[in-house]
C-alpha cells in the first residue's frame, strides 16, 4: 500500500507545477512511511510514498523503471496473482530484478498495454509513463478499493491518491455546490464528483490515457449483471461455490512479508473472513474494539466468542467515550474532503491500534452490499412482497412520527426505523432508494443552504448525476437491482472510502476478500431468494458458514460499526457545536448555510426526540472543520 501523485505538463505553464511534486508527495507520508522518491523530466513528474509489504528491500522502491529506462511506474495496491503472472512472463524471457508485484505489473503492461488490466486480480491505482512516446497511463481497480483523484486544464493534468496532494500543487479551490448539495443528503460525495469543481474521482474500472495532444478517459470493466439470468444450480451447490471462492480470495490475501492480522467485529462478515484466514494462517491475530461506557454499541462478547471458536490470538481495544472523543480532532484534521460516515471514527481507532501489531489486516467489508445485509434491504423486500406487516407500518405512520426516535437504545431505534420505513413506502422506487441511502431529503438539504448557495447550485447537473446513479433501479424492484446500485454508490463512495482513508491515516493496509472481482461476479449470478428470505438477510452467507460459527451470531440483531456520537454532541462536543463550528455568528459570516435552519437542527439535537439529526449535525461539523482549514 502506498501513495502516488504526479503531473503531466502540456506546455511550459504546466511544467511550473512540477516544482511542487516533492511537497505533494510528502503530503502522502502516512500512506507510505517507509520510502519517498520522485522522478521528473520535461513532460512528467512522478512521486511515490512506499508502505513496504511485498519484497521490503530497496529493490521495491518507486518510481520503478524497467532495465531500458523507457517505462516507469508508480503503484498503490496489491496484485494477488502476481506470482502466476511472474512465471508467465519469465517463460516469455523476462528477467526480473525484484520480487515485487510492482515490477510484474510494469512488465505486463510493457507487453500487453492496457489489456494487462484484464489479467489483474487485486486492488490498485497506478500510473505508467512511456518516456519515448511521452505518454502516461493511469488506472484504478475494478471495484474502486483504491482511490485516484485528478484535475486537468489546458496546461496540465494532476493526479494523486488523495486530494490533499492535489492541493499542494495550488489548484483552484472553488466549491462544487452540486456536490455539497448531495453531501448534505448522503454525508459523502459520489464519484466522479468531489467538493471542488475542478477535481474529479476516477471511477472504478476506468483508466486515463494521456498523449501530448490528447486525453482519453474510458471504462475497462463493469460488474456483469443480468437481472433475468440467475444461476439454476441447487442452493447447496451455490453455498459450496461461495465457500470455495471466498476461501480462495482469503488465501490470496494472506501473502505478505510483514505481520498480518484480521479485524473481528463480532458480526457475520468479519467472523467468516477470520475463520477462513485461520485455516491457512495458524498464528492468526484478530482485533476488535469495544465501548466500555456504551454497552448498546459494544459487540466484543461476540468477537471473543468467534476468536475462541477458531483459536485465534485475540486483542480487544476497550475504549471509553473520552478515548473516542479525543481522536475526533485527529480524524477531522486528516479529512481532505467532507466525509461524514461516523463509523469512520471506529475504523480509525481500530486501525491505529491494530497497526501496533500488524501492517496488514483483513476486513469483512463488501458482504452487506453483495448479499443484502442492511435493514433497508429487508425493508425493500417487505415492500416488494406486501402483506399485513407492511400495511400496518403504513397505517400507524402518524404514531411513528410522534414517538421518540434515536439510535441510543433498541426501542427508540426501532421507532426510528419504522418511521423511516413508513415515509419511504410513499415514494417511487428510485426516490425511496435515494432517501434510504441518506439522512436528509432534497427539501431539507435545500433549506439548509443559504440563498447565495442555492443560486450557485447547478440543479440540472445534480439531477443528471442522480439519474445516472439510480438508473439500475427499475419501477419493479428486485433486491439485486438495489445491491448493484449499492456497489456503485454506497460501497465505492462510502464504505471503501472510509476504510481507505482511516487505515491509511495509520499506515495500515486493509484487504477486503469479499471484493475479489470473481466473487463479486458470482454474487450477481445469485437470485434474490438466495440472499434474503423472510427475515433472514445474507441468507447464503449465513447458511454456508452456519456449522463453523458460534450459534449466538445467528440470534443477534444487526448493528453497524457505529459509535455513540449523539451522547458526545450533548456532552463533550456541545461547546464546539454551540460556540465554534455551528455557532450562529460563524454560520452568518461564512454565508454557506441558512442560520435559521442550523439553529433548528441544534434545537432538535438537544431535544428528547433527536431522530437521525445527529448524522446531519456530524455532516455539518465535518464540513465546517474542512472549510476552516482548507478555504477559510
Coordinates of C-alpha atoms in Angstrom, one line a residue:
X1 CA 0.0 0.0 0.0
X2 CA 1.4 3.4 -0.9
X3 CA 0.6 6.9 -2.1
X4 CA 1.1 8.2 -5.6
X5 CA 1.0 11.6 -7.2
X6 CA 2.1 13.2 -10.5
X7 CA 2.0 15.9 -13.1
X8 CA 1.6 15.7 -16.9
X9 CA 2.6 19.0 -18.4
X10 CA 1.3 20.0 -21.8
X11 CA 3.3 23.2 -22.0
X12 CA 5.7 25.5 -20.1
X13 CA 3.0 26.8 -17.9
X14 CA 2.1 23.2 -16.9
X15 CA 5.8 22.5 -16.0
X16 CA 5.7 25.1 -13.3
X17 CA 3.5 22.6 -11.3
X18 CA 6.4 20.2 -11.2
X19 CA 8.2 22.3 -8.6
X20 CA 5.5 21.2 -6.1
X21 CA 5.8 17.5 -6.7
X22 CA 8.0 17.0 -3.6
X23 CA 5.5 18.7 -1.3
X24 CA 2.6 16.8 -3.0
X25 CA 4.5 13.5 -2.4
X26 CA 5.3 14.4 1.2
X27 CA 1.7 15.1 2.0
X28 CA 1.0 11.4 1.4
X29 CA 3.5 10.3 4.1
X30 CA 1.0 8.3 6.2
X31 CA 0.1 6.3 3.1
X32 CA 3.8 5.3 2.8
X33 CA 6.1 5.9 5.7
X34 CA 8.9 3.7 4.5
X35 CA 10.4 5.5 1.5
X36 CA 9.8 8.5 -0.7
X37 CA 11.2 9.3 -4.2
X38 CA 10.3 11.4 -7.2
X39 CA 11.1 11.4 -10.9
X40 CA 10.7 14.3 -13.4
X41 CA 11.6 15.2 -16.9
X42 CA 10.3 17.9 -19.3
X43 CA 6.9 16.2 -19.6
X44 CA 6.1 14.2 -16.4
X45 CA 6.8 14.4 -12.7
X46 CA 6.0 11.3 -10.6
X47 CA 6.0 11.0 -6.8
X48 CA 5.7 7.9 -4.6
X49 CA 5.4 7.1 -0.9
X50 CA 6.0 3.4 0.0
X51 CA 4.5 1.2 2.6
X52 CA 6.6 -2.0 2.2
X53 CA 4.5 -5.2 2.1
X54 CA 6.0 -7.5 -0.6
X55 CA 9.8 -7.6 -1.0
X56 CA 10.6 -5.0 1.6
X57 CA 14.1 -4.5 0.2
X58 CA 15.2 -1.4 -1.7
X59 CA 14.6 -3.2 -4.9
X60 CA 10.9 -2.4 -4.5
X61 CA 11.3 1.3 -4.2
X62 CA 9.5 3.6 -6.7
X63 CA 9.2 5.2 -9.1
X64 CA 10.5 2.0 -10.7
X65 CA 11.8 1.8 -14.3
X66 CA 12.5 -1.2 -16.5
X67 CA 16.1 -2.0 -17.5
X68 CA 15.8 0.0 -20.7
X69 CA 14.8 3.1 -18.8
X70 CA 11.9 3.7 -21.1
X71 CA 8.9 2.7 -18.9
X72 CA 8.4 3.9 -15.3
X73 CA 5.7 3.1 -12.8
X74 CA 4.2 4.4 -9.5
X75 CA 1.8 1.9 -7.9
X76 CA -0.6 1.9 -5.0
X77 CA -2.1 -1.5 -4.1
X78 CA -1.5 -5.2 -4.4
X79 CA -1.7 -7.7 -7.3
X80 CA -2.7 -11.0 -5.7
X81 CA -2.0 -13.2 -8.7
X82 CA 1.4 -11.6 -9.3
X83 CA 3.3 -14.9 -8.7
X84 CA 1.4 -16.7 -11.6
X85 CA 1.8 -13.6 -13.8
X86 CA 5.5 -13.5 -13.0
X87 CA 6.0 -17.1 -14.1
X88 CA 4.1 -16.4 -17.3
X89 CA 6.4 -13.5 -18.0
X90 CA 9.6 -15.5 -17.1
X91 CA 8.5 -18.1 -19.7
X92 CA 8.5 -15.3 -22.2
X93 CA 12.1 -14.4 -21.4
X94 CA 11.5 -11.6 -18.9
X95 CA 14.3 -11.2 -16.3
X96 CA 13.2 -9.6 -13.0
X97 CA 15.3 -7.5 -10.7
X98 CA 13.0 -7.7 -7.7
X99 CA 10.4 -10.0 -6.2
X100 CA 7.7 -7.3 -6.2
X101 CA 4.2 -7.3 -7.8
X102 CA 5.1 -3.7 -9.0
X103 CA 7.7 -5.0 -11.4
X104 CA 5.3 -7.7 -12.6
X105 CA 2.7 -5.1 -13.3
X106 CA 5.2 -2.9 -15.2
X107 CA 6.5 -5.8 -17.3
X108 CA 3.0 -7.0 -18.1
X109 CA 2.0 -3.5 -19.3
X110 CA 5.1 -3.3 -21.5
X111 CA 4.0 -6.4 -23.3
X112 CA 0.2 -6.1 -23.3
X113 CA -0.6 -2.4 -22.8
X114 CA -3.9 -1.6 -21.3
X115 CA -5.1 -5.2 -21.9
X116 CA -3.0 -6.1 -18.9
X117 CA -5.9 -4.8 -16.7
X118 CA -7.9 -7.9 -17.7
X119 CA -5.4 -10.2 -16.1
X120 CA -5.0 -8.4 -12.8
X121 CA -6.6 -9.8 -9.6
X122 CA -6.1 -7.2 -6.9
X123 CA -6.8 -3.6 -5.8
X124 CA -4.8 -0.7 -7.2
X125 CA -4.3 2.7 -8.7
X126 CA -1.2 3.2 -10.7
X127 CA 0.5 5.3 -13.4
X128 CA 2.9 4.1 -16.1
X129 CA 5.0 6.5 -18.1
X130 CA 6.5 5.8 -21.6
X131 CA 9.4 8.2 -22.0
X132 CA 9.8 7.6 -25.7
X133 CA 6.1 8.2 -26.6
X134 CA 5.7 10.8 -23.8
X135 CA 2.5 9.0 -22.8
X136 CA 1.0 8.3 -19.4
X137 CA -1.4 5.6 -18.5
X138 CA -3.4 5.8 -15.2
X139 CA -5.8 3.1 -14.0
X140 CA -8.0 2.3 -11.0
X141 CA -9.1 -1.2 -9.9
X142 CA -12.4 -2.7 -10.9
X143 CA -14.4 -2.2 -7.7
X144 CA -12.8 1.1 -6.5
X145 CA -11.0 -0.2 -3.4
X146 CA -8.0 2.2 -4.0
X147 CA -8.7 5.9 -4.8
X148 CA -7.5 8.1 -7.6
X149 CA -8.2 11.9 -7.9
X150 CA -7.3 14.1 -10.9
X151 CA -7.6 17.6 -12.2
X152 CA -7.0 18.8 -15.7
X153 CA -6.9 22.1 -17.6
X154 CA -5.2 23.3 -20.8
X155 CA -1.8 23.3 -19.2
X156 CA -1.5 20.1 -17.1
X157 CA -3.1 17.0 -15.7
X158 CA -2.6 16.4 -12.0
X159 CA -3.4 13.1 -10.2
X160 CA -3.0 11.7 -6.7
X161 CA -4.2 9.1 -4.2
X162 CA -5.7 11.9 -2.0
X163 CA -7.0 15.4 -2.6
X164 CA -4.5 16.9 -0.1
X165 CA -1.8 16.0 -2.5
X166 CA -3.5 17.9 -5.3
X167 CA -3.9 20.9 -3.0
X168 CA -0.1 21.0 -2.8
X169 CA 0.1 22.0 -6.4
X170 CA -2.0 25.1 -5.8
X171 CA -5.2 24.1 -7.5
X172 CA -8.4 26.2 -7.8
X173 CA -10.5 25.5 -4.6
X174 CA -13.9 26.7 -5.9
X175 CA -16.6 24.6 -4.2
X176 CA -18.9 22.5 -6.3
X177 CA -22.3 23.2 -4.9
X178 CA -23.9 20.3 -6.6
X179 CA -21.5 18.1 -4.7
X180 CA -22.2 20.0 -1.5
X181 CA -26.0 19.5 -2.0
X182 CA -25.5 15.8 -2.4
X183 CA -23.2 15.7 0.6
X184 CA -25.9 17.3 2.8
X185 CA -28.2 14.4 1.9
X186 CA -25.8 11.4 1.9
X187 CA -22.9 12.6 4.2
X188 CA -20.5 11.7 1.4
X189 CA -19.9 12.8 -2.2
X190 CA -20.5 10.3 -5.0
X191 CA -18.0 9.8 -7.9
X192 CA -17.0 11.3 -10.2
X193 CA -17.7 14.5 -8.2
X194 CA -15.7 16.0 -5.4
X195 CA -16.1 19.0 -3.2
X196 CA -14.1 21.0 -5.7
X197 CA -15.4 22.0 -9.2
X198 CA -12.1 21.2 -11.0
X199 CA -11.2 17.9 -9.2
X200 CA -12.7 14.5 -10.2
X201 CA -12.6 11.0 -8.9
X202 CA -11.5 8.4 -11.4
X203 CA -14.4 5.9 -11.5
X204 CA -13.8 2.3 -10.5
X205 CA -12.8 0.2 -13.5
X206 CA -11.6 3.2 -15.5
X207 CA -8.4 4.4 -16.9
X208 CA -6.9 7.6 -18.4
X209 CA -4.6 7.7 -21.4
X210 CA -2.6 10.9 -21.9
X211 CA -0.7 11.8 -25.0
X212 CA 1.0 15.1 -25.8
X213 CA -2.1 16.3 -27.7
X214 CA -4.9 14.1 -26.2
X215 CA -6.6 12.8 -23.1
X216 CA -8.9 9.8 -23.1
X217 CA -10.9 8.6 -20.0
X218 CA -12.6 5.3 -20.6
X219 CA -14.0 2.2 -18.8
X220 CA -12.4 -1.2 -19.0
X221 CA -14.7 -3.0 -16.6
X222 CA -18.2 -3.1 -15.2
X223 CA -19.6 -5.8 -13.0
X224 CA -21.5 -8.2 -15.2
X225 CA -25.2 -8.3 -14.2
X226 CA -28.3 -9.6 -16.0
X227 CA -31.3 -9.4 -13.7
X228 CA -33.2 -12.0 -15.7
X229 CA -30.4 -14.6 -15.8
X230 CA -29.5 -16.2 -12.5
X231 CA -27.7 -19.5 -11.8
X232 CA -30.1 -22.5 -11.8
X233 CA -27.7 -24.6 -9.6
X234 CA -29.2 -26.2 -6.5
X235 CA -28.9 -24.0 -3.4
X236 CA -26.5 -26.4 -1.7
X237 CA -24.1 -26.2 -4.7
X238 CA -24.4 -22.4 -4.6
X239 CA -23.2 -22.5 -1.0
X240 CA -20.3 -24.8 -1.8
X241 CA -19.2 -22.5 -4.7
X242 CA -19.4 -19.4 -2.4
X243 CA -17.3 -21.1 0.2
X244 CA -14.7 -22.1 -2.4
X245 CA -14.5 -18.7 -4.0
X246 CA -14.3 -16.9 -0.7
X247 CA -11.7 -19.2 0.8
X248 CA -9.6 -18.7 -2.3
X249 CA -10.0 -15.0 -2.0
X250 CA -8.9 -15.0 1.6
X251 CA -5.9 -17.3 0.9
X252 CA -4.7 -14.9 -1.9
X253 CA -4.8 -12.0 0.6
X254 CA -2.6 -13.7 3.2
X255 CA 0.6 -13.2 1.2
X256 CA 2.8 -10.6 2.9
X257 CA 6.3 -10.1 4.0
X258 CA 5.1 -8.2 7.1
X259 CA 2.8 -9.1 10.1
X260 CA -0.8 -9.7 9.0
X261 CA -4.0 -9.9 11.2
X262 CA -7.8 -9.7 10.8
X263 CA -10.4 -7.3 12.0
X264 CA -13.1 -9.1 14.0
X265 CA -16.2 -7.1 15.0
X266 CA -18.4 -10.0 16.1
X267 CA -20.6 -9.8 13.0
X268 CA -21.1 -12.5 10.4
X269 CA -18.9 -10.9 7.8
X270 CA -15.7 -10.4 9.7
X271 CA -16.2 -13.7 11.5
X272 CA -16.3 -15.6 8.2
X273 CA -13.2 -13.9 7.0
X274 CA -11.3 -14.6 10.2
X275 CA -12.5 -18.2 10.2
X276 CA -11.2 -18.8 6.7
X277 CA -7.9 -17.0 7.4
X278 CA -7.3 -19.2 10.4
X279 CA -7.5 -22.3 8.2
X280 CA -4.4 -21.1 6.3
X281 CA -2.6 -19.0 9.0
X282 CA -2.5 -20.9 12.3
X283 CA -0.9 -17.9 14.1
X284 CA -3.7 -15.5 13.1
X285 CA -4.1 -12.5 15.3
X286 CA -7.6 -10.9 15.4
X287 CA -8.5 -7.4 16.6
X288 CA -11.7 -5.7 17.8
X289 CA -12.8 -2.6 19.6
X290 CA -15.4 -2.2 22.4
X291 CA -17.2 0.6 24.1
X292 CA -16.8 0.5 27.8
X293 CA -19.3 3.3 28.5
X294 CA -21.9 2.3 25.9
X295 CA -23.0 -1.3 26.1
X296 CA -25.7 -0.8 23.4
X297 CA -22.9 -0.3 20.9
X298 CA -20.5 -2.9 22.3
X299 CA -20.1 -6.2 20.4
X300 CA -16.9 -7.5 21.9
X301 CA -18.5 -10.6 23.6
X302 CA -19.5 -11.8 20.1
X303 CA -16.0 -11.2 18.8
X304 CA -14.4 -13.1 21.7
X305 CA -16.8 -16.0 21.1
X306 CA -15.6 -16.2 17.5
X307 CA -12.0 -15.9 18.4
X308 CA -12.4 -18.7 21.0
X309 CA -14.1 -20.9 18.5
X310 CA -11.4 -20.5 15.8
X311 CA -8.5 -20.3 18.2
X312 CA -7.1 -17.0 17.1
X313 CA -4.9 -14.8 19.3
X314 CA -7.4 -12.0 20.1
X315 CA -6.9 -8.4 21.2
X316 CA -9.7 -6.2 22.3
X317 CA -9.2 -2.4 22.4
X318 CA -11.7 -1.3 25.1
X319 CA -12.5 2.4 24.8
X320 CA -14.3 5.0 26.9
X321 CA -16.2 7.9 25.4
X322 CA -13.3 10.1 26.3
X323 CA -10.9 7.9 24.4
X324 CA -13.2 8.2 21.3
X325 CA -13.7 11.9 21.6
X326 CA -10.0 12.6 21.9
X327 CA -9.5 11.1 18.4
X328 CA -12.1 13.3 16.7
X329 CA -9.7 16.1 16.2
X330 CA -7.1 13.8 14.5
X331 CA -9.8 12.4 12.2
X332 CA -11.1 15.8 11.2
X333 CA -7.6 17.0 10.6
X334 CA -6.9 14.1 8.2
X335 CA -10.1 14.7 6.1
X336 CA -9.2 16.5 2.9
X337 CA -12.8 16.3 1.6
X338 CA -16.1 16.4 3.6
X339 CA -16.9 12.8 4.5
X340 CA -19.2 12.2 7.4
X341 CA -19.8 8.4 7.9
X342 CA -19.4 8.5 11.7
X343 CA -18.3 4.9 11.8
X344 CA -15.0 6.2 10.3
X345 CA -14.1 7.1 13.9
X346 CA -14.3 3.5 14.9
X347 CA -12.3 2.4 11.9
X348 CA -9.6 5.0 12.6
X349 CA -9.1 3.8 16.1
X350 CA -9.2 0.1 15.2
X351 CA -6.6 0.8 12.5
X352 CA -4.5 2.8 14.9
X353 CA -4.4 0.1 17.5
X354 CA -4.1 -2.8 15.0
X355 CA -1.1 -1.0 13.4
X356 CA 0.8 -1.5 16.7
X357 CA 0.7 -5.3 16.0
X358 CA 0.4 -5.7 12.2
X359 CA 1.0 -3.9 8.9
X360 CA -1.8 -5.7 7.0
X361 CA -5.4 -6.5 8.2
X362 CA -8.2 -8.4 6.6
X363 CA -11.7 -6.9 6.7
X364 CA -15.3 -8.1 6.1
X365 CA -16.3 -5.1 4.1
X366 CA -18.5 -5.6 1.0
X367 CA -20.7 -8.5 2.2
X368 CA -23.7 -6.3 3.0
X369 CA -23.7 -4.8 -0.5
X370 CA -23.3 -8.2 -2.2
X371 CA -25.6 -10.4 -0.1
X372 CA -28.3 -8.0 1.2
X373 CA -27.2 -7.2 4.8
X374 CA -28.7 -3.9 5.5
X375 CA -32.1 -3.0 7.2
X376 CA -33.1 -1.2 4.0
X377 CA -32.8 -4.5 2.0
X378 CA -35.2 -6.2 4.3
X379 CA -37.5 -3.2 4.1
X380 CA -37.4 -3.2 0.3
X381 CA -38.2 -6.9 0.3
X382 CA -41.2 -6.3 2.5
X383 CA -42.5 -3.7 0.1
X384 CA -42.0 -6.0 -2.8
X385 CA -43.9 -8.8 -1.1
X386 CA -46.5 -6.6 0.5
X387 CA -48.6 -8.2 3.3
X388 CA -50.1 -7.3 6.6
X389 CA -46.9 -6.1 8.3
X390 CA -46.3 -3.6 5.5
X391 CA -49.9 -2.4 5.7
X392 CA -49.6 -2.0 9.5
X393 CA -46.5 0.2 9.2
X394 CA -48.3 2.4 6.7
X395 CA -51.4 2.6 8.9
X396 CA -49.5 3.6 12.0
X397 CA -47.3 6.2 10.3
X398 CA -48.8 9.1 12.4
X399 CA -47.7 7.2 15.5
X400 CA -44.1 6.7 14.4
X401 CA -44.0 10.4 13.7
X402 CA -44.6 11.3 17.3
X403 CA -42.8 8.5 19.2
X404 CA -39.2 9.3 20.4
X405 CA -36.6 8.3 17.9
X406 CA -32.9 7.9 18.2
X407 CA -30.1 5.3 17.9
X408 CA -29.3 5.3 21.6
X409 CA -31.3 2.2 22.6
X410 CA -33.1 -0.7 20.9
X411 CA -36.7 0.7 21.4
X412 CA -36.2 4.2 20.1
X413 CA -34.0 2.9 17.3
X414 CA -36.9 0.6 16.2
X415 CA -39.3 3.6 16.3
X416 CA -36.7 5.5 14.1
X417 CA -36.6 2.6 11.6
X418 CA -40.4 2.2 11.4
X419 CA -40.8 6.0 10.8
X420 CA -38.1 5.9 8.1
X421 CA -39.7 2.8 6.5
X422 CA -43.2 4.4 6.6
X423 CA -42.0 7.6 4.9
X424 CA -40.2 5.6 2.2
X425 CA -43.2 3.5 1.3
X426 CA -45.0 6.5 -0.2
X427 CA -42.2 7.2 -2.7
X428 CA -41.3 5.8 -6.1
X429 CA -38.7 3.1 -6.2
X430 CA -35.9 5.5 -7.2
X431 CA -36.8 8.2 -4.7
X432 CA -37.2 5.5 -2.0
X433 CA -33.7 4.2 -2.6
X434 CA -32.3 7.8 -2.6
X435 CA -34.0 8.7 0.7
X436 CA -33.0 5.5 2.4
X437 CA -29.4 6.0 1.3
X438 CA -29.1 9.2 3.2
X439 CA -30.2 11.3 6.2
X440 CA -31.9 14.3 4.6
X441 CA -34.2 14.7 1.6
X442 CA -33.8 17.3 -1.1
X443 CA -36.1 19.8 0.5
X444 CA -34.2 19.5 3.8
X445 CA -30.9 19.9 2.1
X446 CA -32.2 22.9 0.1
X447 CA -33.4 24.6 3.3
X448 CA -30.1 24.2 4.9
X449 CA -28.3 26.2 2.2
X450 CA -28.2 30.0 2.2
X451 CA -29.8 31.9 -0.7
X452 CA -26.4 32.6 -2.4
X453 CA -25.5 28.8 -2.1
X454 CA -28.8 27.9 -3.7
X455 CA -28.1 30.3 -6.6
X456 CA -24.7 28.7 -7.1
X457 CA -26.1 25.2 -7.2
X458 CA -26.4 23.6 -10.7
X459 CA -29.6 21.7 -10.2
X460 CA -29.5 20.3 -13.7
X461 CA -26.1 18.8 -13.1
X462 CA -27.3 17.4 -9.8
X463 CA -30.3 15.8 -11.5
X464 CA -28.1 14.2 -14.2
X465 CA -25.8 12.7 -11.6
X466 CA -28.7 11.3 -9.5
X467 CA -30.3 9.8 -12.6
X468 CA -27.0 8.2 -13.6
X469 CA -26.5 6.8 -10.1
X470 CA -30.0 5.3 -9.9
X471 CA -30.5 4.0 -13.5
X472 CA -30.3 0.4 -12.4
X473 CA -33.4 0.7 -10.2
X474 CA -36.5 0.0 -12.3
X475 CA -40.1 0.7 -11.4
X476 CA -40.5 -3.0 -10.5
X477 CA -37.8 -3.5 -7.9
X478 CA -35.6 -6.6 -7.2
X479 CA -33.1 -6.9 -4.4
X480 CA -30.3 -7.4 -6.8
X481 CA -31.1 -4.2 -8.6
X482 CA -30.7 -2.4 -5.2
X483 CA -27.5 -4.3 -4.5
X484 CA -26.0 -3.4 -7.9
X485 CA -26.7 0.2 -7.2
X486 CA -25.2 -0.2 -3.7
X487 CA -21.9 -1.4 -5.2
X488 CA -21.7 1.7 -7.4
X489 CA -22.7 4.2 -4.7
X490 CA -22.6 3.1 -1.1
X491 CA -19.8 0.6 -1.4
X492 CA -17.4 2.6 -3.6
X493 CA -18.0 6.1 -2.3
X494 CA -18.8 5.5 1.4
X495 CA -17.6 2.2 2.7
X496 CA -14.4 1.8 0.7
X497 CA -13.5 5.5 1.0
X498 CA -13.9 5.2 4.8
X499 CA -11.7 2.1 5.1
X500 CA -9.0 3.5 2.8
X501 CA -8.8 6.9 4.5
X502 CA -8.9 5.7 8.1
X503 CA -6.5 2.8 7.6
X504 CA -4.1 4.8 5.5
X505 CA -4.1 7.6 8.1
X506 CA -2.4 4.9 10.3
X507 CA -0.2 3.3 7.6
X508 CA -2.2 0.1 7.8
X509 CA -3.1 -1.8 4.6
X510 CA -6.6 -3.3 4.7
X511 CA -7.5 -6.1 2.3
X512 CA -11.2 -7.0 1.5
X513 CA -11.6 -10.6 0.4
X514 CA -15.4 -10.2 -0.3
X515 CA -14.5 -7.8 -3.1
X516 CA -12.4 -10.2 -5.1
X517 CA -13.9 -9.5 -8.6
X518 CA -14.5 -13.2 -9.3
X519 CA -16.6 -13.4 -6.1
X520 CA -18.4 -10.2 -6.8
X521 CA -19.4 -11.5 -10.3
X522 CA -20.6 -14.7 -8.7
X523 CA -22.7 -12.8 -6.2
X524 CA -24.6 -11.2 -9.0
X525 CA -25.4 -14.6 -10.5
X526 CA -27.4 -15.5 -7.4
X527 CA -31.1 -14.9 -7.1
X528 CA -32.8 -12.6 -4.6
X529 CA -34.1 -15.6 -2.7
X530 CA -30.6 -16.9 -2.2
X531 CA -29.7 -13.6 -0.5
X532 CA -32.8 -12.7 1.5
X533 CA -35.6 -14.9 2.7
X534 CA -38.2 -13.6 5.0
X535 CA -36.3 -12.0 7.9
X536 CA -33.0 -13.7 7.0
X537 CA -30.6 -11.3 5.4
X538 CA -27.4 -12.6 3.8
X539 CA -29.1 -15.9 3.7
X540 CA -26.5 -17.8 1.6
X541 CA -23.6 -16.4 3.6
X542 CA -25.2 -17.4 6.9
X543 CA -26.1 -20.9 5.7
X544 CA -22.7 -21.6 4.1
X545 CA -20.9 -21.0 7.4
X546 CA -23.5 -22.0 9.9
X547 CA -21.6 -25.0 11.1
X548 CA -18.4 -23.2 11.8
X549 CA -19.5 -20.0 13.5
X550 CA -20.9 -19.7 17.1
X551 CA -24.7 -20.1 17.2
X552 CA -25.1 -16.8 19.1
X553 CA -24.1 -14.9 16.0
X554 CA -27.3 -16.0 14.3
X555 CA -29.6 -14.8 17.1
X556 CA -28.4 -11.3 17.5
X557 CA -29.7 -8.0 15.9
X558 CA -27.7 -6.5 13.2
X559 CA -25.7 -3.4 14.1
X560 CA -23.5 -1.3 12.0
X561 CA -19.9 -0.4 13.0
X562 CA -21.3 2.6 15.0
X563 CA -20.0 5.0 17.6
X564 CA -22.2 6.8 20.3
X565 CA -21.9 10.3 18.8
X566 CA -25.3 11.5 20.0
X567 CA -24.1 11.4 23.6
X568 CA -20.8 13.2 22.6
X569 CA -22.7 16.0 20.9
X570 CA -24.8 16.6 24.0
X571 CA -21.8 16.5 26.4
X572 CA -18.1 16.7 25.3
X573 CA -18.8 18.4 21.9
X574 CA -21.7 20.7 22.9
X575 CA -19.4 23.7 23.3
X576 CA -17.9 23.1 19.8
X577 CA -21.4 22.9 18.3
X578 CA -22.8 25.9 20.1
X579 CA -19.8 28.2 20.2
X580 CA -17.5 27.2 17.3
X581 CA -18.2 25.2 14.2
X582 CA -22.0 25.7 14.3
X583 CA -22.1 29.0 16.2
X584 CA -24.6 31.4 14.7
X585 CA -22.0 34.1 14.0
X586 CA -19.7 31.7 12.2
X587 CA -22.6 30.5 10.1
X588 CA -23.6 34.1 9.2
X589 CA -20.1 35.2 8.4
X590 CA -19.3 32.1 6.3
X591 CA -22.5 32.5 4.2
X592 CA -22.9 28.9 3.0
X593 CA -25.7 27.8 5.3
X594 CA -29.0 29.2 6.5
X595 CA -28.6 30.2 10.1
X596 CA -32.3 29.7 11.0
X597 CA -32.1 26.1 9.7
X598 CA -28.8 25.3 11.6
X599 CA -30.5 26.7 14.8
X600 CA -33.4 24.3 14.2
X601 CA -31.1 21.3 13.8
X602 CA -29.3 22.3 17.1
X603 CA -32.6 22.5 18.9
X604 CA -33.6 19.1 17.7
X605 CA -30.2 17.7 18.7
X606 CA -30.7 18.7 22.3
X607 CA -34.4 17.7 22.4
X608 CA -35.9 14.4 23.7
X609 CA -36.7 13.3 20.1
X610 CA -33.5 13.7 18.1
X611 CA -34.2 11.1 15.4
X612 CA -31.4 11.0 12.9
X613 CA -30.4 14.6 13.4
X614 CA -27.0 13.5 14.9
X615 CA -26.0 12.3 11.4
X616 CA -26.8 15.7 9.9
X617 CA -25.0 17.5 12.7
X618 CA -21.9 15.4 12.2
X619 CA -22.1 16.1 8.5
X620 CA -22.0 19.8 9.3
X621 CA -19.2 19.5 11.8
X622 CA -17.1 17.7 9.3
X623 CA -17.8 20.2 6.5
X624 CA -17.2 23.2 8.8
X625 CA -13.9 21.8 10.1
X626 CA -12.8 21.1 6.5
X627 CA -13.8 24.6 5.4
X628 CA -11.9 26.3 8.2
X629 CA -8.6 24.6 7.4
X630 CA -9.0 24.5 3.6
X631 CA -11.0 27.5 2.5
X632 CA -11.5 29.9 5.3

